[in-house]
XYZ file of C-alpha atoms in Angstrom:
664
model
C 48.705 55.226 -81.459
C 51.645 53.476 -79.622
C 54.417 52.255 -81.867
C 53.803 48.590 -80.776
C 50.164 48.819 -81.764
C 51.099 50.348 -85.199
C 53.475 47.488 -85.795
C 50.880 44.812 -84.905
C 48.338 46.469 -87.266
C 50.913 46.632 -90.027
C 51.711 42.951 -89.652
C 48.040 41.988 -89.822
C 47.622 44.109 -92.950
C 50.698 42.524 -94.496
C 49.317 39.000 -93.951
C 45.974 40.043 -95.467
C 47.734 41.433 -98.554
C 49.672 38.171 -98.925
C 46.475 36.167 -98.780
C 44.788 38.432 -101.320
C 47.782 38.477 -103.651
C 47.969 34.707 -103.586
C 44.362 34.423 -104.679
C 45.039 36.247 -107.960
C 47.081 33.271 -109.148
C 44.137 30.929 -108.740
C 41.948 30.456 -111.806
C 40.502 27.043 -111.222
C 39.989 24.654 -108.301
C 42.767 22.224 -107.553
C 40.740 19.419 -109.003
C 39.969 21.317 -112.194
C 36.206 20.904 -111.827
C 34.044 23.556 -113.436
C 31.522 24.932 -110.931
C 28.336 26.926 -111.444
C 27.274 29.909 -109.326
C 24.867 27.689 -107.278
C 27.740 25.417 -106.439
C 29.647 28.242 -104.831
C 26.884 29.227 -102.348
C 26.840 27.324 -99.090
C 23.699 28.198 -97.031
C 23.428 27.929 -93.239
C 24.507 24.430 -92.306
C 22.331 21.866 -90.537
C 22.909 21.434 -86.774
C 21.784 19.056 -84.028
C 22.988 20.351 -80.694
C 20.437 23.171 -80.023
C 17.294 21.011 -79.800
C 18.534 17.420 -80.473
C 16.609 17.809 -83.808
C 18.346 18.184 -87.163
C 17.692 21.839 -88.124
C 19.105 24.507 -90.401
C 21.171 26.823 -88.299
C 18.715 29.645 -89.151
C 15.904 27.547 -87.557
C 17.740 26.897 -84.264
C 16.398 28.647 -81.143
C 19.775 29.917 -80.046
C 22.987 31.281 -81.559
C 25.484 28.725 -82.807
C 28.972 28.439 -84.358
C 29.931 25.500 -86.524
C 33.640 24.761 -86.942
C 33.976 22.250 -89.725
C 36.992 20.273 -90.947
C 37.994 23.002 -93.395
C 38.185 25.586 -90.549
C 40.125 23.144 -88.384
C 42.688 22.573 -91.072
C 43.025 26.294 -91.816
C 43.452 27.244 -88.144
C 46.736 27.237 -86.250
C 45.224 25.226 -83.424
C 47.319 22.439 -81.926
C 44.991 21.458 -79.063
C 41.204 21.041 -79.279
C 40.431 23.889 -76.861
C 42.421 26.267 -79.167
C 39.512 26.036 -81.683
C 37.260 27.990 -79.324
C 39.131 31.126 -80.217
C 37.089 31.022 -83.425
C 33.796 31.424 -81.557
C 32.433 34.899 -80.674
C 32.733 35.689 -76.989
C 35.094 32.887 -76.097
C 38.332 33.459 -74.190
C 41.091 30.818 -74.230
C 43.976 31.083 -71.788
C 46.943 28.824 -71.351
C 47.491 28.500 -67.649
C 50.371 26.047 -67.784
C 52.092 24.041 -70.480
C 49.388 21.385 -70.434
C 46.530 23.293 -68.851
C 44.422 25.495 -71.080
C 41.159 27.148 -70.016
C 38.218 27.912 -72.314
C 35.286 30.080 -71.143
C 32.393 31.939 -72.687
C 31.799 35.583 -71.718
C 34.490 35.562 -69.055
C 33.624 35.397 -65.341
C 35.644 32.238 -64.919
C 38.409 30.698 -62.848
C 40.632 27.667 -63.408
C 37.564 25.430 -63.983
C 34.724 27.257 -65.824
C 31.522 25.605 -64.689
C 28.888 27.045 -67.046
C 29.576 25.170 -70.311
C 28.521 21.613 -71.160
C 31.083 19.790 -73.282
C 30.015 16.683 -75.223
C 32.001 14.268 -77.360
C 29.636 12.321 -79.609
C 26.849 13.008 -77.149
C 28.846 11.947 -74.031
C 29.333 14.676 -71.453
C 32.990 15.109 -70.418
C 32.159 17.626 -67.664
C 34.020 16.335 -64.602
C 31.898 16.348 -61.441
C 34.902 16.385 -59.148
C 36.964 19.186 -60.717
C 33.923 21.316 -61.375
C 34.356 21.638 -65.120
C 36.016 20.349 -68.266
C 39.677 19.354 -67.838
C 40.821 19.645 -71.458
C 44.206 18.084 -70.655
C 42.515 14.849 -69.589
C 40.268 14.341 -72.616
C 41.360 11.434 -74.883
C 41.035 13.358 -78.190
C 43.185 14.895 -80.847
C 42.379 17.353 -83.634
C 42.711 14.690 -86.324
C 39.857 12.681 -84.839
C 37.384 15.556 -85.090
C 34.884 15.966 -87.906
C 33.282 19.221 -86.603
C 32.291 21.214 -83.573
C 28.872 22.687 -82.900
C 29.035 25.375 -80.291
C 25.809 26.794 -78.784
C 26.268 30.397 -77.666
C 23.630 30.823 -74.992
C 21.613 28.847 -72.493
C 21.035 25.285 -73.690
C 19.878 23.626 -70.464
C 16.483 22.877 -72.113
C 18.328 20.309 -74.214
C 21.231 19.182 -72.012
C 20.492 20.228 -68.460
C 22.620 21.679 -65.705
C 26.133 22.830 -66.741
C 24.745 23.970 -70.113
C 23.557 27.294 -68.644
C 25.818 29.352 -70.885
C 26.050 26.954 -73.820
C 27.093 23.596 -75.159
C 30.195 22.473 -77.066
C 29.385 19.301 -79.034
C 32.488 17.649 -80.568
C 31.580 15.179 -83.349
C 34.337 12.729 -84.232
C 34.996 11.088 -87.576
C 33.077 7.885 -88.166
C 34.984 4.704 -88.874
C 33.072 4.150 -92.140
C 34.403 7.306 -93.747
C 37.919 7.396 -92.236
C 41.147 6.842 -94.147
C 42.395 3.309 -93.905
C 45.767 4.512 -92.525
C 46.940 7.758 -91.056
C 50.327 8.727 -89.731
C 51.272 12.143 -88.285
C 54.493 13.565 -86.831
C 54.977 17.094 -85.511
C 57.910 18.872 -83.917
C 58.800 22.418 -83.056
C 60.062 25.016 -80.623
C 59.090 24.931 -77.011
C 59.932 21.211 -76.734
C 56.812 20.319 -78.762
C 56.785 16.824 -80.310
C 53.782 14.678 -81.303
C 53.202 11.405 -83.097
C 49.887 9.861 -84.082
C 48.698 6.656 -85.787
C 45.201 5.735 -86.992
C 43.749 2.787 -88.792
C 40.245 2.198 -89.997
C 38.540 -0.581 -91.935
C 35.099 -1.742 -93.137
C 34.174 -5.418 -93.205
C 30.611 -5.882 -94.481
C 28.234 -4.501 -91.954
C 30.996 -3.798 -89.411
C 33.588 -1.013 -89.236
C 36.255 0.073 -86.770
C 38.819 2.784 -86.165
C 41.869 2.783 -83.880
C 43.775 5.931 -82.871
C 46.904 6.230 -80.779
C 49.053 9.257 -80.061
C 51.983 10.364 -77.929
C 52.792 14.049 -77.216
C 55.445 16.046 -75.373
C 55.376 19.735 -74.509
C 58.178 21.771 -72.913
C 55.762 24.219 -71.390
C 55.844 28.011 -71.064
C 58.870 30.235 -70.686
C 60.596 29.872 -67.261
C 57.816 27.714 -65.849
C 57.961 24.244 -64.329
C 55.280 22.728 -66.619
C 56.603 20.170 -68.994
C 54.251 17.321 -69.943
C 53.935 13.994 -71.676
C 50.602 12.418 -72.673
C 49.437 9.184 -74.267
C 45.998 8.776 -75.898
C 44.320 5.614 -77.200
C 40.858 5.374 -78.727
C 38.823 2.603 -80.296
C 35.568 2.967 -82.214
C 33.512 0.128 -83.604
C 30.136 0.088 -85.404
C 27.842 -2.672 -86.656
C 24.659 -2.531 -88.725
C 22.739 -5.792 -88.172
C 19.877 -4.439 -90.277
C 19.298 -1.476 -92.563
C 17.472 0.292 -89.693
C 19.787 -0.525 -86.777
C 23.182 0.760 -85.894
C 25.311 -0.185 -82.871
C 28.354 1.869 -81.937
C 30.937 1.208 -79.245
C 33.627 3.766 -78.271
C 36.275 3.402 -75.598
C 39.590 5.053 -74.833
C 41.830 6.598 -72.279
C 44.510 9.169 -71.657
C 47.410 9.517 -69.254
C 49.112 12.857 -68.817
C 52.231 13.158 -66.696
C 53.188 16.757 -66.084
C 55.105 19.231 -63.944
C 52.871 21.811 -62.319
C 52.956 25.049 -60.360
C 49.251 24.892 -59.671
C 48.284 26.605 -56.351
C 51.782 27.993 -56.590
C 53.473 24.804 -55.317
C 55.817 23.179 -57.924
C 55.385 19.384 -58.028
C 54.892 16.448 -60.362
C 51.291 15.433 -61.222
C 49.345 12.956 -63.313
C 45.883 12.823 -64.868
C 44.382 9.443 -65.773
C 41.114 9.147 -67.546
C 39.161 6.518 -69.428
C 35.673 6.071 -70.882
C 33.350 3.452 -72.330
C 30.308 4.426 -74.461
C 27.586 2.405 -76.212
C 24.979 3.707 -78.623
C 22.088 2.009 -80.340
C 19.975 3.759 -82.931
C 16.882 2.406 -84.786
C 15.324 4.235 -87.696
C 11.598 3.721 -87.638
C 11.088 5.808 -90.783
C 12.557 8.922 -92.424
C 11.198 11.202 -89.740
C 11.460 9.012 -86.656
C 14.202 7.210 -84.669
C 14.984 5.841 -81.195
C 18.383 6.210 -79.567
C 19.841 4.554 -76.449
C 23.065 5.719 -74.953
C 25.078 4.363 -72.035
C 28.484 5.620 -70.941
C 30.972 5.630 -68.102
C 33.677 8.261 -67.416
C 36.511 7.723 -64.964
C 39.072 10.263 -63.783
C 41.954 9.922 -61.317
C 44.419 12.598 -60.149
C 46.661 11.567 -57.249
C 48.193 14.836 -56.034
C 49.898 15.444 -52.739
C 51.869 18.781 -52.408
C 54.619 19.484 -49.909
C 54.368 23.259 -49.259
C 57.169 23.449 -46.716
C 55.126 24.009 -43.605
C 53.061 20.842 -44.265
C 51.338 18.530 -46.702
C 48.162 19.305 -48.765
C 46.249 16.458 -50.299
C 44.692 17.645 -53.618
C 43.980 14.099 -54.823
C 40.699 13.407 -56.634
C 38.821 10.479 -58.122
C 35.562 10.770 -59.980
C 33.213 8.408 -61.901
C 30.144 9.163 -63.933
C 27.589 6.521 -65.063
C 24.862 7.681 -67.456
C 21.940 6.092 -69.312
C 19.593 7.918 -71.693
C 16.804 7.057 -74.077
C 15.676 9.484 -76.785
C 12.838 9.485 -79.339
C 12.613 11.816 -82.254
C 9.501 11.925 -84.417
C 7.000 13.958 -86.371
C 3.667 13.885 -84.521
C 1.899 16.089 -87.129
C 2.573 17.644 -90.505
C 4.044 20.839 -89.137
C 5.399 19.498 -85.846
C 8.682 17.782 -84.895
C 9.690 16.602 -81.452
C 12.629 15.130 -79.558
C 11.951 13.860 -76.101
C 13.409 11.324 -73.683
C 14.684 10.568 -70.165
C 17.866 9.586 -68.463
C 19.565 8.933 -65.162
C 23.063 9.566 -63.905
C 25.228 8.770 -60.946
C 28.307 10.750 -60.037
C 30.720 9.341 -57.506
C 33.590 11.499 -56.149
C 36.217 11.057 -53.503
C 39.588 12.643 -52.592
C 41.581 14.782 -50.222
C 39.819 18.013 -51.008
C 36.513 17.043 -49.400
C 35.116 16.989 -45.818
C 34.873 13.164 -45.841
C 37.082 10.216 -46.743
C 33.973 8.262 -47.984
C 32.684 8.192 -51.523
C 30.142 10.938 -52.163
C 27.318 10.243 -54.600
C 24.938 12.396 -56.527
C 22.023 10.765 -58.359
C 20.189 12.555 -61.078
C 16.943 11.680 -62.969
C 15.974 13.864 -65.938
C 13.249 14.155 -68.563
C 13.414 16.509 -71.571
C 11.366 17.614 -74.521
C 12.104 19.940 -77.461
C 9.255 20.798 -79.804
C 9.440 22.535 -83.217
C 6.246 23.983 -84.776
C 6.105 25.382 -88.266
C 3.264 27.868 -87.456
C 3.351 29.453 -90.948
C 5.607 29.167 -93.954
C 7.856 31.944 -92.512
C 7.365 31.519 -88.775
C 8.962 28.684 -86.745
C 8.348 28.234 -82.969
C 10.799 26.258 -80.800
C 9.882 25.251 -77.209
C 11.958 23.166 -74.847
C 11.941 21.983 -71.190
C 14.383 20.004 -69.101
C 13.186 18.652 -65.699
C 15.895 17.410 -63.337
C 15.777 15.796 -59.910
C 18.897 15.544 -57.719
C 18.973 13.482 -54.566
C 20.951 16.246 -52.692
C 19.730 19.588 -54.080
C 16.191 19.050 -55.254
C 14.235 19.692 -58.443
C 14.875 22.077 -61.267
C 13.022 23.011 -64.464
C 14.779 24.736 -67.341
C 12.454 26.098 -70.037
C 13.225 27.902 -73.363
C 10.933 29.500 -75.973
C 12.044 30.957 -79.308
C 10.458 32.331 -82.456
C 12.257 32.435 -85.848
C 10.751 34.680 -88.490
C 12.130 34.119 -91.975
C 10.744 37.313 -93.596
C 12.912 36.810 -96.674
C 14.309 33.676 -98.356
C 17.733 34.670 -97.066
C 17.015 36.598 -93.871
C 15.728 35.538 -90.439
C 15.018 37.272 -87.170
C 15.077 35.190 -83.948
C 13.872 36.065 -80.478
C 14.258 33.740 -77.484
C 14.042 33.588 -73.725
C 15.323 30.959 -71.405
C 15.844 30.015 -67.769
C 18.534 27.567 -66.633
C 20.066 26.266 -63.447
C 23.580 25.167 -62.548
C 23.588 23.024 -59.460
C 26.362 23.503 -56.920
C 29.358 21.210 -57.338
C 30.832 18.801 -54.835
C 33.674 21.206 -54.052
C 31.335 24.111 -53.547
C 29.159 22.065 -51.156
C 31.592 19.638 -49.544
C 35.084 21.166 -50.064
C 37.511 20.946 -47.142
C 41.154 21.516 -48.030
C 43.689 21.593 -45.154
C 47.411 21.834 -44.674
C 48.539 18.856 -42.561
C 51.317 19.936 -40.191
C 52.916 18.198 -37.159
C 51.024 20.662 -34.961
C 47.575 20.116 -36.472
C 45.607 20.841 -39.629
C 45.283 24.386 -40.994
C 42.116 25.023 -43.027
C 42.522 26.534 -46.517
C 39.157 26.066 -48.360
C 35.675 25.324 -47.091
C 32.535 24.509 -48.990
C 28.964 25.011 -47.703
C 26.455 22.204 -47.889
C 23.560 24.726 -47.948
C 24.507 25.868 -51.439
C 22.099 24.533 -54.081
C 22.024 26.176 -57.531
C 22.706 29.274 -59.666
C 19.732 30.591 -61.673
C 20.524 31.962 -65.114
C 17.979 33.966 -67.151
C 18.725 35.040 -70.704
C 17.131 36.963 -73.560
C 18.381 37.304 -77.066
C 17.485 38.946 -80.311
C 19.339 37.857 -83.442
C 19.506 38.565 -87.179
C 20.776 35.973 -89.589
C 21.391 36.488 -93.287
C 22.668 34.330 -96.129
C 24.938 36.206 -98.566
C 24.780 34.294 -101.875
C 26.912 36.843 -103.716
C 29.787 36.301 -101.278
C 28.901 32.641 -100.593
C 28.640 33.633 -96.977
C 26.484 33.955 -93.847
C 26.065 36.700 -91.273
C 24.864 36.253 -87.690
C 24.324 39.273 -85.367
C 23.123 38.613 -81.807
C 22.018 40.976 -79.023
C 21.806 39.322 -75.601
C 21.164 39.946 -71.912
C 22.216 37.315 -69.261
C 21.573 37.345 -65.482
C 23.202 35.020 -62.919
C 21.620 35.094 -59.461
C 23.103 34.137 -57.134
C 26.785 33.773 -58.015
C 28.550 30.941 -56.130
C 32.215 31.775 -55.628
C 35.035 31.304 -53.147
C 35.902 34.474 -51.160
C 38.443 35.460 -48.521
C 37.251 34.917 -44.946
C 38.926 37.598 -42.792
C 37.727 36.115 -39.504
C 40.849 33.993 -38.975
C 43.668 33.691 -36.585
C 46.967 35.443 -37.312
C 48.546 32.012 -38.015
C 46.062 31.389 -40.766
C 44.864 34.465 -42.651
C 44.194 32.827 -45.991
C 40.978 30.782 -45.633
C 38.556 30.827 -48.559
C 34.890 29.842 -48.408
C 32.314 29.071 -51.103
C 29.233 31.290 -50.604
C 26.438 32.972 -52.505
C 28.696 35.940 -53.263
C 26.350 38.242 -55.236
C 24.862 38.448 -58.719
C 26.208 38.984 -62.191
C 24.730 40.208 -65.493
C 26.097 40.913 -68.912
C 24.730 42.740 -71.948
C 26.363 42.504 -75.334
C 26.387 41.958 -79.032
C 28.029 39.242 -81.084
C 28.871 39.225 -84.783
C 29.806 36.167 -86.783
C 30.600 36.401 -90.487
C 31.778 33.710 -92.886
C 32.580 34.538 -96.527
C 34.136 33.038 -99.565
C 34.962 36.205 -101.533
C 36.649 34.293 -104.309
C 37.353 30.751 -105.356
C 39.505 28.821 -102.945
C 39.154 31.440 -100.197
C 37.612 31.466 -96.710
C 37.171 34.394 -94.305
C 35.757 33.912 -90.793
C 35.137 36.740 -88.361
C 34.072 36.315 -84.737
C 33.510 39.468 -82.643
C 31.875 40.065 -79.244
C 31.236 43.230 -77.191
C 30.186 42.649 -73.556
C 29.408 44.933 -70.649
C 29.250 43.208 -67.309
C 27.294 44.489 -64.279
C 26.280 43.424 -60.806
C 28.597 42.880 -57.824
C 30.108 40.104 -55.791
C 31.768 39.850 -52.411
C 35.519 39.218 -52.460
C 36.091 39.218 -48.721
C 33.743 38.426 -45.823
C 33.727 38.041 -42.050
C 32.181 34.541 -41.576
C 30.904 35.577 -38.125
C 28.986 38.383 -39.809
C 28.736 37.627 -43.591
C 26.725 40.834 -44.141
C 29.913 42.720 -43.191
C 31.326 42.092 -46.680
C 31.440 44.818 -49.366
C 30.377 43.975 -52.927
C 32.884 44.683 -55.734
C 31.756 45.474 -59.303
C 32.007 42.698 -61.929
C 32.853 44.971 -64.880
C 36.490 43.745 -65.090
C 35.561 40.027 -65.035
C 34.445 40.039 -68.653
C 36.514 41.531 -71.495
C 34.679 44.270 -73.357
C 36.059 43.224 -76.702
C 36.901 39.771 -78.151
C 37.892 39.420 -81.819
C 39.182 36.679 -84.091
C 39.679 36.988 -87.838
C 40.806 33.952 -89.824
C 41.479 34.032 -93.559
C 42.670 31.172 -95.787
C 43.493 31.099 -99.456
C 44.300 28.187 -101.793
C 47.317 29.186 -103.912
C 46.945 26.349 -106.392
C 48.904 23.190 -106.895
C 48.002 21.979 -103.367
C 49.362 25.042 -101.526
C 47.235 26.883 -98.874
C 48.121 29.969 -96.841
C 46.077 30.939 -93.787
C 46.349 33.392 -90.951
C 44.427 34.035 -87.695
C 44.437 37.267 -85.718
C 43.079 37.229 -82.167
C 42.438 40.067 -79.725
C 41.016 40.127 -76.196
C 40.741 43.321 -74.191
C 41.787 43.537 -70.516
C 40.036 41.341 -67.994
C 40.450 39.801 -64.565
C 40.470 36.041 -64.134
C 39.159 34.559 -60.928
C 40.633 31.711 -58.869
C 44.351 31.446 -59.431
C 44.066 33.990 -62.253
C 44.748 37.690 -62.007
C 44.154 40.855 -63.961
C 45.678 40.653 -67.501
C 46.185 43.413 -70.016
C 44.715 43.287 -73.475
C 46.407 40.687 -75.601
C 46.715 40.121 -79.343
C 48.470 37.548 -81.429
C 48.874 36.657 -85.066
C 49.161 33.089 -86.223
C 50.159 31.902 -89.725
C 50.104 28.566 -91.462
C 51.470 27.396 -94.779
C 50.366 23.927 -95.967
C 51.084 21.698 -98.983
C 49.020 18.773 -100.090
C 50.471 16.162 -102.418
C 47.985 13.748 -103.896
C 48.664 10.249 -105.189
C 46.561 7.435 -106.495
C 46.128 5.763 -103.090
C 46.758 8.441 -100.535
C 47.759 12.009 -99.640
C 50.877 13.663 -98.156
C 50.316 16.853 -96.194
C 53.036 19.200 -94.994
C 52.480 22.264 -92.877
C 54.514 25.002 -91.188
C 52.558 26.539 -88.311
C 53.610 29.692 -86.377
C 51.659 30.730 -83.280
C 52.156 34.279 -82.009
C 54.180 34.933 -85.189
C 55.760 38.215 -84.077
C 56.432 37.054 -80.494
C 54.240 39.699 -78.937
C 54.786 39.327 -75.188
C 51.540 38.976 -73.174
C 50.057 37.028 -70.294
C 46.819 35.078 -70.839
C 45.876 34.056 -67.296
C 48.404 34.993 -64.584
C 50.988 37.747 -65.015
C 54.312 37.790 -63.277
C 54.050 38.909 -59.583
C 57.225 40.119 -57.817
C 55.704 39.094 -54.465
C 55.506 35.433 -55.538
C 58.674 33.435 -56.381
C 57.036 31.964 -59.533
C 56.905 33.400 -63.044
C 53.707 34.247 -64.864
C 52.400 32.406 -67.896
C 54.069 34.560 -70.551
C 53.182 33.560 -74.074
C 55.909 33.000 -76.642
C 56.265 32.401 -80.330
C 56.025 28.726 -81.300
C 56.891 27.357 -84.723
C 55.909 23.751 -85.626
C 56.400 21.631 -88.693
C 54.063 18.709 -89.326
C 54.029 15.821 -91.797
C 50.956 13.606 -92.367
C 50.210 10.700 -94.605
C 46.789 9.283 -95.209
C 46.167 6.098 -97.168
C 42.639 5.920 -98.626
């Protein structure tokens, strides 16, 4: 074993020993409350995201990970996307100081397009940039109550873009928020953050206000410093015992230096949203919900690349309306069904027209749960979507959950899903504007329509009362056919040999196993393990001759997905308000697409020491957080390339100290 590997293993073992040793000093809970054995056991939690029905996780038709507030506080995450490291099969890579990428089962570029991301039910998938732009989302960790992450096709519930899963971020309600919160953080790497929150309840009304300001010095040797401002407002009103109205609105502006597309320049992201929800409870088993929202994103971006100008500017707007009904039509049946409509409007310098482009979608969905016997549960779902430009798509799912023992369940499911081609894939047209004419760089293809994704999974779930824990083991097979990707077009003039085109580039499949384990081996402790093994197959074109596309040679996909992804997090209460936690992450070698390159295996160890001081009216919280504790050098997305006069995104150790005060 190489000396560096031995050292990293020794460090991980040392941290585990520290956590275990600290637990021996703990005899009672911080509050001094005597608990019974039943109080220690936490069964599978209830979830909503898989079927839009409230279900025990063991009844859901697909694998899920729940990241609750306890896990968020124990983690060393600073940004929301960092939490995805705790999910089996997820890879998180920091591209630039402000720009972090999160993808599931690899096969991704700068903008992964196969995951639907929701915040309180509102999709934040940007139709213009072809994915979720985490650095434009108006959200901080302190505003989050929990995350529900669906690991597997969820298009039956949330449609296109949920072909590989759904991330549902649920924020804290105003009614249960602290009346005042103040947070300040500073650390190495030019990191500084300040946040303020205020919440109040007045009779049947409640509100919450959040505002934050952050600065980040970026990665080592890169031109990627950033400053961002976030403001959010949430208000709720209950005119009757059965009705609830909620309004959410907010925005974010991020000014940052960037080397994206390898051209250093200053950029800005501006985003805002408005959301309205109405819910009426008809009885304990039935409700109606209406949701309306608007997302708006702007990114003016003109790059001077020496030989000319490239206009990367983009504007996008999404308008969405949806009505949902949940009810119990019979004793052993439950159902969620509804319909919605959406309009996406996109414009900018990266398209083949200067006019606004619009995509209208109409959808209807239904998810049905049938308790066939006391130990057998059947879940069926279907999403029907119509798009004005690419046609009709139907995404079904069928699952059976057999609870053959009070604490053990086996699940089998099959699903088909579709991801419709994006505006860039269909209408992209990026050119370098020179005094002598325009030089093409990227072309879309209006004939592209959708990617079909078929998946099969078999899972075993077990509650572990003795350890107050849960175990989730999942076997899966996923097929993407075709794969839509941008490839090099070799049929170019000598003056322009770097044109890329979006085409149906091949097919992609992956087989694998995921293991998720959560334990509380002793009082005040928490252990979370997330592991995934994946084996990718299929092939895709990387170069073509546009005159004769069949001239291209497929390349295997085996390097586009890491074979191994592992995260282990452990936390231990040390008594008297002290908590020590650590997180070890490992990702084997993989090749990123787009601007990314092949990266070697990476591992890092994070550690966090926190102190909570309680008073009659509020709490002080102090924490010291070290990411990449032993400063293990690695590249997460793009290694250094001697042929390019720009450094890679080398990770470094970061140490941050945070102070928080919450007034109840």
